[in-house]
PDB file of C-alpha atoms and ligand atoms in Angstrom:
ATOM      1  CA  MET A   1     116.976  71.945 132.235  1.00  0.00           C
ATOM      2  CA  SER A   2     118.720  74.453 129.985  1.00  0.00           C
ATOM      3  CA  ASN A   3     117.471  78.012 129.711  1.00  0.00           C
ATOM      4  CA  PRO A   4     116.440  78.763 126.096  1.00  0.00           C
ATOM      5  CA  LEU A   5     117.224  82.451 126.553  1.00  0.00           C
ATOM      6  CA  GLU A   6     120.840  81.554 127.256  1.00  0.00           C
ATOM      7  CA  ILE A   7     120.839  79.561 124.025  1.00  0.00           C
ATOM      8  CA  LEU A   8     119.300  82.546 122.225  1.00  0.00           C
ATOM      9  CA  LYS A   9     121.777  84.975 123.782  1.00  0.00           C
ATOM     10  CA  ASP A  10     124.849  82.851 122.972  1.00  0.00           C
ATOM     11  CA  ASN A  11     123.741  82.414 119.390  1.00  0.00           C
ATOM     12  CA  TRP A  12     122.895  86.119 119.076  1.00  0.00           C
ATOM     13  CA  LEU A  13     126.545  86.880 119.855  1.00  0.00           C
ATOM     14  CA  GLN A  14     127.562  84.351 117.230  1.00  0.00           C
ATOM     15  CA  ALA A  15     125.183  85.847 114.625  1.00  0.00           C
ATOM     16  CA  LYS A  16     126.654  89.277 115.336  1.00  0.00           C
ATOM     17  CA  SER A  17     130.215  88.007 115.083  1.00  0.00           C
ATOM     18  CA  LEU A  18     129.336  86.412 111.705  1.00  0.00           C
ATOM     19  CA  LYS A  19     127.937  89.821 110.644  1.00  0.00           C
ATOM     20  CA  ASP A  20     124.498  88.359 110.016  1.00  0.00           C
ATOM     21  CA  ALA A  21     122.492  91.227 108.450  1.00  0.00           C
ATOM     22  CA  SER A  22     119.460  90.161 110.508  1.00  0.00           C
ATOM     23  CA  ALA A  23     121.293  89.862 113.805  1.00  0.00           C
ATOM     24  CA  ASN A  24     119.927  93.068 115.261  1.00  0.00           C
ATOM     25  CA  PHE A  25     116.336  92.707 114.174  1.00  0.00           C
ATOM     26  CA  CYS A  26     113.253  90.772 115.181  1.00  0.00           C
ATOM     27  CA  SER A  27     109.599  90.563 114.137  1.00  0.00           C
ATOM     28  CA  LEU A  28     106.758  91.186 116.538  1.00  0.00           C
ATOM     29  CA  ALA A  29     103.294  89.840 115.787  1.00  0.00           C
ATOM     30  CA  THR A  30     100.356  91.250 117.745  1.00  0.00           C
ATOM     31  CA  VAL A  31      96.562  90.981 117.650  1.00  0.00           C
ATOM     32  CA  SER A  32      94.116  93.904 117.955  1.00  0.00           C
ATOM     33  CA  SER A  33      90.981  93.792 120.072  1.00  0.00           C
ATOM     34  CA  ALA A  34      89.087  93.173 116.796  1.00  0.00           C
ATOM     35  CA  GLY A  35      91.245  90.112 116.145  1.00  0.00           C
ATOM     36  CA  GLU A  36      93.323  91.663 113.368  1.00  0.00           C
ATOM     37  CA  VAL A  37      96.902  90.408 113.225  1.00  0.00           C
ATOM     38  CA  SER A  38      99.892  92.738 112.616  1.00  0.00           C
ATOM     39  CA  VAL A  39     103.549  91.882 112.268  1.00  0.00           C
ATOM     40  CA  ARG A  40     106.466  94.296 111.968  1.00  0.00           C
ATOM     41  CA  THR A  41     110.266  94.475 112.139  1.00  0.00           C
ATOM     42  CA  LEU A  42     111.894  95.972 115.248  1.00  0.00           C
ATOM     43  CA  VAL A  43     115.420  96.366 116.524  1.00  0.00           C
ATOM     44  CA  LEU A  44     116.375  93.611 118.946  1.00  0.00           C
ATOM     45  CA  ARG A  45     117.799  95.683 121.812  1.00  0.00           C
ATOM     46  CA  GLU A  46     118.807  93.244 124.482  1.00  0.00           C
ATOM     47  CA  VAL A  47     118.541  89.618 125.529  1.00  0.00           C
ATOM     48  CA  THR A  48     118.861  88.784 129.208  1.00  0.00           C
ATOM     49  CA  ASP A  49     118.562  85.471 131.022  1.00  0.00           C
ATOM     50  CA  ASP A  50     114.786  85.872 131.193  1.00  0.00           C
ATOM     51  CA  SER A  51     113.722  88.573 128.749  1.00  0.00           C
ATOM     52  CA  VAL A  52     113.966  89.976 125.263  1.00  0.00           C
ATOM     53  CA  VAL A  53     113.922  93.788 125.050  1.00  0.00           C
ATOM     54  CA  ILE A  54     112.527  96.031 122.299  1.00  0.00           C
ATOM     55  CA  PHE A  55     111.947  99.804 122.125  1.00  0.00           C
ATOM     56  CA  ILE A  56     108.663 101.213 120.896  1.00  0.00           C
ATOM     57  CA  ASN A  57     106.511 104.232 121.716  1.00  0.00           C
ATOM     58  CA  ASN A  58     103.128 104.456 123.323  1.00  0.00           C
ATOM     59  CA  THR A  59     101.481 106.354 120.454  1.00  0.00           C
ATOM     60  CA  SER A  60     101.854 103.305 118.208  1.00  0.00           C
ATOM     61  CA  PRO A  61      99.219 100.712 117.344  1.00  0.00           C
ATOM     62  CA  LYS A  62     101.520  97.935 118.579  1.00  0.00           C
ATOM     63  CA  TRP A  63     101.625  99.473 122.047  1.00  0.00           C
ATOM     64  CA  GLN A  64      97.822  99.461 122.145  1.00  0.00           C
ATOM     65  CA  GLN A  65      97.727  95.908 120.821  1.00  0.00           C
ATOM     66  CA  LEU A  66     100.215  94.689 123.423  1.00  0.00           C
ATOM     67  CA  HIS A  67      97.875  96.113 126.062  1.00  0.00           C
ATOM     68  CA  ASP A  68      94.575  94.998 124.536  1.00  0.00           C
ATOM     69  CA  SER A  69      95.621  91.416 124.036  1.00  0.00           C
ATOM     70  CA  LYS A  70      98.109  89.223 125.782  1.00  0.00           C
ATOM     71  CA  SER A  71      98.615  87.355 122.507  1.00  0.00           C
ATOM     72  CA  PHE A  72     101.832  88.229 120.740  1.00  0.00           C
ATOM     73  CA  GLU A  73     104.932  86.496 119.466  1.00  0.00           C
ATOM     74  CA  LEU A  74     108.437  87.758 118.791  1.00  0.00           C
ATOM     75  CA  LEU A  75     110.484  86.018 116.135  1.00  0.00           C
ATOM     76  CA  VAL A  76     114.141  86.149 115.211  1.00  0.00           C
ATOM     77  CA  PHE A  77     115.727  84.427 112.234  1.00  0.00           C
ATOM     78  CA  TRP A  78     119.469  84.460 111.602  1.00  0.00           C
ATOM     79  CA  PRO A  79     120.306  83.226 108.084  1.00  0.00           C
ATOM     80  CA  GLN A  80     124.040  82.952 108.821  1.00  0.00           C
ATOM     81  CA  LEU A  81     123.241  80.338 111.459  1.00  0.00           C
ATOM     82  CA  MET A  82     119.958  79.129 109.956  1.00  0.00           C
ATOM     83  CA  GLN A  83     118.299  79.453 113.341  1.00  0.00           C
ATOM     84  CA  GLN A  84     114.852  80.665 114.314  1.00  0.00           C
ATOM     85  CA  TYR A  85     113.515  81.544 117.766  1.00  0.00           C
ATOM     86  CA  ARG A  86     109.857  82.205 118.599  1.00  0.00           C
ATOM     87  CA  VAL A  87     109.272  83.869 121.935  1.00  0.00           C
ATOM     88  CA  ARG A  88     106.056  84.441 123.899  1.00  0.00           C
ATOM     89  CA  GLY A  89     105.652  85.731 127.418  1.00  0.00           C
ATOM     90  CA  GLU A  90     104.578  88.661 129.575  1.00  0.00           C
ATOM     91  CA  ALA A  91     105.219  92.171 128.231  1.00  0.00           C
ATOM     92  CA  GLY A  92     106.486  94.497 130.953  1.00  0.00           C
ATOM     93  CA  GLU A  93     107.888  98.025 130.791  1.00  0.00           C
ATOM     94  CA  VAL A  94     111.598  98.749 131.121  1.00  0.00           C
ATOM     95  CA  PRO A  95     111.969 101.097 134.152  1.00  0.00           C
ATOM     96  CA  VAL A  96     111.828 104.730 133.038  1.00  0.00           C
ATOM     97  CA  ASP A  97     115.283 105.618 134.447  1.00  0.00           C
ATOM     98  CA  LEU A  98     116.900 102.867 132.407  1.00  0.00           C
ATOM     99  CA  MET A  99     114.896 103.879 129.361  1.00  0.00           C
ATOM    100  CA  ARG A 100     115.957 107.514 129.760  1.00  0.00           C
ATOM    101  CA  GLU A 101     119.623 106.410 129.741  1.00  0.00           C
ATOM    102  CA  GLN A 102     119.136 104.223 126.668  1.00  0.00           C
ATOM    103  CA  TRP A 103     117.128 106.879 124.845  1.00  0.00           C
ATOM    104  CA  ALA A 104     119.870 109.488 125.406  1.00  0.00           C
ATOM    105  CA  ARG A 105     122.122 107.370 123.132  1.00  0.00           C
ATOM    106  CA  LYS A 106     119.715 107.580 120.188  1.00  0.00           C
ATOM    107  CA  PRO A 107     120.891 109.669 117.218  1.00  0.00           C
ATOM    108  CA  TYR A 108     119.487 113.209 116.904  1.00  0.00           C
ATOM    109  CA  ASP A 109     117.190 112.375 113.973  1.00  0.00           C
ATOM    110  CA  ALA A 110     115.626 109.458 115.838  1.00  0.00           C
ATOM    111  CA  LYS A 111     115.011 111.722 118.839  1.00  0.00           C
ATOM    112  CA  ILE A 112     113.312 114.276 116.573  1.00  0.00           C
ATOM    113  CA  ILE A 113     110.959 111.587 115.263  1.00  0.00           C
ATOM    114  CA  ASP A 114     110.064 110.578 118.807  1.00  0.00           C
ATOM    115  CA  LEU A 115     109.336 114.243 119.465  1.00  0.00           C
ATOM    116  CA  TYR A 116     107.098 114.290 116.409  1.00  0.00           C
ATOM    117  CA  TYR A 117     105.056 111.371 117.807  1.00  0.00           C
ATOM    118  CA  SER A 118     104.832 113.169 121.085  1.00  0.00           C
ATOM    119  CA  GLU A 119     104.057 116.717 119.858  1.00  0.00           C
ATOM    120  CA  CYS A 120     102.521 116.335 116.387  1.00  0.00           C
ATOM    121  CA  GLN A 121     100.965 113.025 115.399  1.00  0.00           C
ATOM    122  CA  PRO A 122     100.961 109.439 116.648  1.00  0.00           C
ATOM    123  CA  GLN A 123     103.084 106.831 114.907  1.00  0.00           C
ATOM    124  CA  SER A 124     101.279 105.097 112.017  1.00  0.00           C
ATOM    125  CA  SER A 125      98.621 107.822 111.773  1.00  0.00           C
ATOM    126  CA  VAL A 126      97.809 109.225 108.319  1.00  0.00           C
ATOM    127  CA  VAL A 127      99.491 112.520 107.387  1.00  0.00           C
ATOM    128  CA  VAL A 128      98.169 115.044 104.881  1.00  0.00           C
ATOM    129  CA  SER A 129     101.254 114.547 102.699  1.00  0.00           C
ATOM    130  CA  ARG A 130     104.939 113.614 102.797  1.00  0.00           C
ATOM    131  CA  GLU A 131     105.720 117.352 102.269  1.00  0.00           C
ATOM    132  CA  ARG A 132     103.728 118.300 105.367  1.00  0.00           C
ATOM    133  CA  LEU A 133     105.519 115.604 107.399  1.00  0.00           C
ATOM    134  CA  VAL A 134     108.935 116.887 106.255  1.00  0.00           C
ATOM    135  CA  SER A 135     108.019 120.499 106.998  1.00  0.00           C
ATOM    136  CA  ASP A 136     106.771 119.598 110.500  1.00  0.00           C
ATOM    137  CA  ILE A 137     109.988 117.644 111.144  1.00  0.00           C
ATOM    138  CA  ASN A 138     112.056 120.619 109.923  1.00  0.00           C
ATOM    139  CA  ALA A 139     110.097 122.928 112.211  1.00  0.00           C
ATOM    140  CA  LEU A 140     110.941 120.640 115.161  1.00  0.00           C
ATOM    141  CA  LYS A 141     114.622 120.662 114.128  1.00  0.00           C
ATOM    142  CA  GLN A 142     114.570 124.472 114.149  1.00  0.00           C
ATOM    143  CA  GLN A 143     112.878 124.515 117.517  1.00  0.00           C
ATOM    144  CA  TYR A 144     115.345 121.945 118.935  1.00  0.00           C
ATOM    145  CA  PRO A 145     118.572 122.523 116.983  1.00  0.00           C
ATOM    146  CA  ARG A 146     120.859 120.619 119.344  1.00  0.00           C
ATOM    147  CA  ASP A 147     120.659 117.062 120.597  1.00  0.00           C
ATOM    148  CA  SER A 148     120.868 118.372 124.153  1.00  0.00           C
ATOM    149  CA  ASP A 149     117.731 120.522 123.579  1.00  0.00           C
ATOM    150  CA  ILE A 150     115.552 117.421 123.368  1.00  0.00           C
ATOM    151  CA  ALA A 151     114.216 116.123 126.644  1.00  0.00           C
ATOM    152  CA  PHE A 152     113.318 112.462 127.064  1.00  0.00           C
ATOM    153  CA  PRO A 153     109.725 112.046 125.808  1.00  0.00           C
ATOM    154  CA  GLU A 154     107.532 109.933 128.058  1.00  0.00           C
ATOM    155  CA  ILE A 155     106.108 108.214 124.971  1.00  0.00           C
ATOM    156  CA  ALA A 156     109.373 106.283 124.497  1.00  0.00           C
ATOM    157  CA  LYS A 157     108.932 102.833 125.991  1.00  0.00           C
ATOM    158  CA  GLY A 158     111.111  99.823 126.439  1.00  0.00           C
ATOM    159  CA  ILE A 159     109.280  96.522 126.487  1.00  0.00           C
ATOM    160  CA  ALA A 160     110.877  93.570 128.218  1.00  0.00           C
ATOM    161  CA  ILE A 161     109.215  90.361 127.129  1.00  0.00           C
ATOM    162  CA  LYS A 162     109.639  87.993 130.038  1.00  0.00           C
ATOM    163  CA  ALA A 163     109.638  84.712 128.199  1.00  0.00           C
ATOM    164  CA  ASN A 164     107.551  81.717 129.229  1.00  0.00           C
ATOM    165  CA  TYR A 165     107.528  79.982 125.825  1.00  0.00           C
ATOM    166  CA  VAL A 166     110.489  79.698 123.463  1.00  0.00           C
ATOM    167  CA  GLU A 167     110.629  77.555 120.372  1.00  0.00           C
ATOM    168  CA  VAL A 168     114.134  76.950 119.091  1.00  0.00           C
ATOM    169  CA  TRP A 169     114.635  75.835 115.468  1.00  0.00           C
ATOM    170  CA  HIS A 170     118.131  74.858 114.392  1.00  0.00           C
ATOM    171  CA  ASN A 171     118.788  73.826 110.832  1.00  0.00           C
ATOM    172  CA  SER A 172     120.132  70.419 109.956  1.00  0.00           C
ATOM    173  CA  ALA A 173     122.210  71.044 106.830  1.00  0.00           C
ATOM    174  CA  THR A 174     122.616  67.369 106.016  1.00  0.00           C
ATOM    175  CA  ASP A 175     119.239  65.650 106.218  1.00  0.00           C
ATOM    176  CA  ARG A 176     116.477  68.274 106.664  1.00  0.00           C
ATOM    177  CA  LEU A 177     115.692  66.729 110.014  1.00  0.00           C
ATOM    178  CA  HIS A 178     115.838  70.136 111.646  1.00  0.00           C
ATOM    179  CA  GLU A 179     116.029  70.358 115.396  1.00  0.00           C
ATOM    180  CA  ARG A 180     112.945  71.875 117.017  1.00  0.00           C
ATOM    181  CA  ASN A 181     112.668  72.232 120.749  1.00  0.00           C
ATOM    182  CA  LEU A 182     109.835  73.866 122.623  1.00  0.00           C
ATOM    183  CA  TYR A 183     110.644  75.260 126.062  1.00  0.00           C
ATOM    184  CA  ARG A 184     107.855  76.228 128.445  1.00  0.00           C
ATOM    185  CA  LEU A 185     108.362  77.795 131.834  1.00  0.00           C
ATOM    186  CA  SER A 186     106.508  75.869 134.516  1.00  0.00           C
ATOM    187  CA  ASN A 187     106.845  76.782 138.210  1.00  0.00           C
ATOM    188  CA  GLY A 188     110.067  78.626 137.465  1.00  0.00           C
ATOM    189  CA  GLU A 189     111.601  75.648 135.624  1.00  0.00           C
ATOM    190  CA  TRP A 190     112.082  75.353 131.881  1.00  0.00           C
ATOM    191  CA  GLN A 191     110.508  72.180 130.493  1.00  0.00           C
ATOM    192  CA  GLN A 192     111.794  71.088 127.115  1.00  0.00           C
ATOM    193  CA  ARG A 193     109.857  69.101 124.513  1.00  0.00           C
ATOM    194  CA  THR A 194     111.023  67.889 121.113  1.00  0.00           C
ATOM    195  CA  LEU A 195     108.818  68.867 118.179  1.00  0.00           C
ATOM    196  CA  VAL A 196     108.383  67.290 114.775  1.00  0.00           C
ATOM    197  CA  PRO A 197     110.250  69.573 112.347  1.00  0.00           C
TER     198      PRO A 197
HETATM  199  C1  FMN B 201     114.828  97.419 110.055  1.00  0.00           C
HETATM  200  C2  FMN B 201     113.672  98.042 110.817  1.00  0.00           C
HETATM  201  C3  FMN B 201     113.835  98.316 112.177  1.00  0.00           C
HETATM  202  C4  FMN B 201     112.797  98.907 112.897  1.00  0.00           C
HETATM  203  N1  FMN B 201     112.952  99.121 114.241  1.00  0.00           N
HETATM  204  C5  FMN B 201     111.923  99.634 114.950  1.00  0.00           C
HETATM  205  C6  FMN B 201     112.027  99.735 116.375  1.00  0.00           C
HETATM  206  O1  FMN B 201     113.018  99.348 117.011  1.00  0.00           O
HETATM  207  N2  FMN B 201     110.968 100.262 117.049  1.00  0.00           N
HETATM  208  C7  FMN B 201     109.826 100.674 116.403  1.00  0.00           C
HETATM  209  O2  FMN B 201     108.903 101.135 117.095  1.00  0.00           O
HETATM  210  N3  FMN B 201     109.682 100.550 115.070  1.00  0.00           N
HETATM  211  C8  FMN B 201     110.710 100.032 114.327  1.00  0.00           C
HETATM  212  N4  FMN B 201     110.585  99.869 112.962  1.00  0.00           N
HETATM  213  C9  FMN B 201     109.308 100.290 112.314  1.00  0.00           C
HETATM  214  C10 FMN B 201     108.242  99.193 112.530  1.00  0.00           C
HETATM  215  O3  FMN B 201     108.504  98.076 111.703  1.00  0.00           O
HETATM  216  C11 FMN B 201     106.812  99.708 112.260  1.00  0.00           C
HETATM  217  O4  FMN B 201     106.717 100.170 110.935  1.00  0.00           O
HETATM  218  C12 FMN B 201     106.406 100.828 113.212  1.00  0.00           C
HETATM  219  O5  FMN B 201     106.908 100.621 114.507  1.00  0.00           O
HETATM  220  C13 FMN B 201     104.891 100.986 113.268  1.00  0.00           C
HETATM  221  O6  FMN B 201     104.319  99.794 113.726  1.00  0.00           O
HETATM  222  P1  FMN B 201     102.796  99.684 114.214  1.00  0.00           P
HETATM  223  O7  FMN B 201     101.965 100.563 113.341  1.00  0.00           O
HETATM  224  O8  FMN B 201     102.463  98.237 114.041  1.00  0.00           O
HETATM  225  O9  FMN B 201     102.759 100.096 115.668  1.00  0.00           O
HETATM  226  C14 FMN B 201     111.587  99.264 112.229  1.00  0.00           C
HETATM  227  C15 FMN B 201     111.421  98.941 110.873  1.00  0.00           C
HETATM  228  C16 FMN B 201     112.443  98.335 110.189  1.00  0.00           C
HETATM  229  C17 FMN B 201     112.227  97.958 108.733  1.00  0.00           C
END
């Protein structure tokens, strides 16, 4: 039975080659312990034969939500291809050595913001004002003027979603009878079912 992550990966390359503006993004929906749903855009970092990788930080609400509840779903939609993928699975951490390497490639300003989460305030917390945020960021830039001054912050996390459920939606341009296939991993084998579009 075909592996839906290979399908996703192949089509991701195609979306990128067609310069699809959404190619490098995904949406992640999570649920809090109180049952509140959140969804947000993230950069789609990597797709392997079994996982989809995103980068977040452990001061963020989504990190907490991924830990509090096993219920989440990652979605990608590529308009150039008119394809949608919905992925569920087990969220595991990217090994810290690998993450350190990846994080080193981030631009300076992105590293400074990670430092802010780590040393000033958690992501998504309320700040006194935009001015205060900017002045705290500027203070960090003065303290760490060069990219090489900034050490890898432990708050930076890579999440590898090891997929066990992938729903593939491919548009039918001619008759609206879109193709929907649900793949579930069962005893290490992908089982495919056809869904009503
Ligand atoms: C285009 C785009 C890309 C983004 N990429 C990321 C990302 O890769 N990682 C991340 O943590 N937040 C990213 N964000 C910000 C998130 O959407 C979100 O606002 C933030 O992570 C806080 O989410 P939370 O409060 O639900 O934890 C991105 C936002 C946009 C619009």
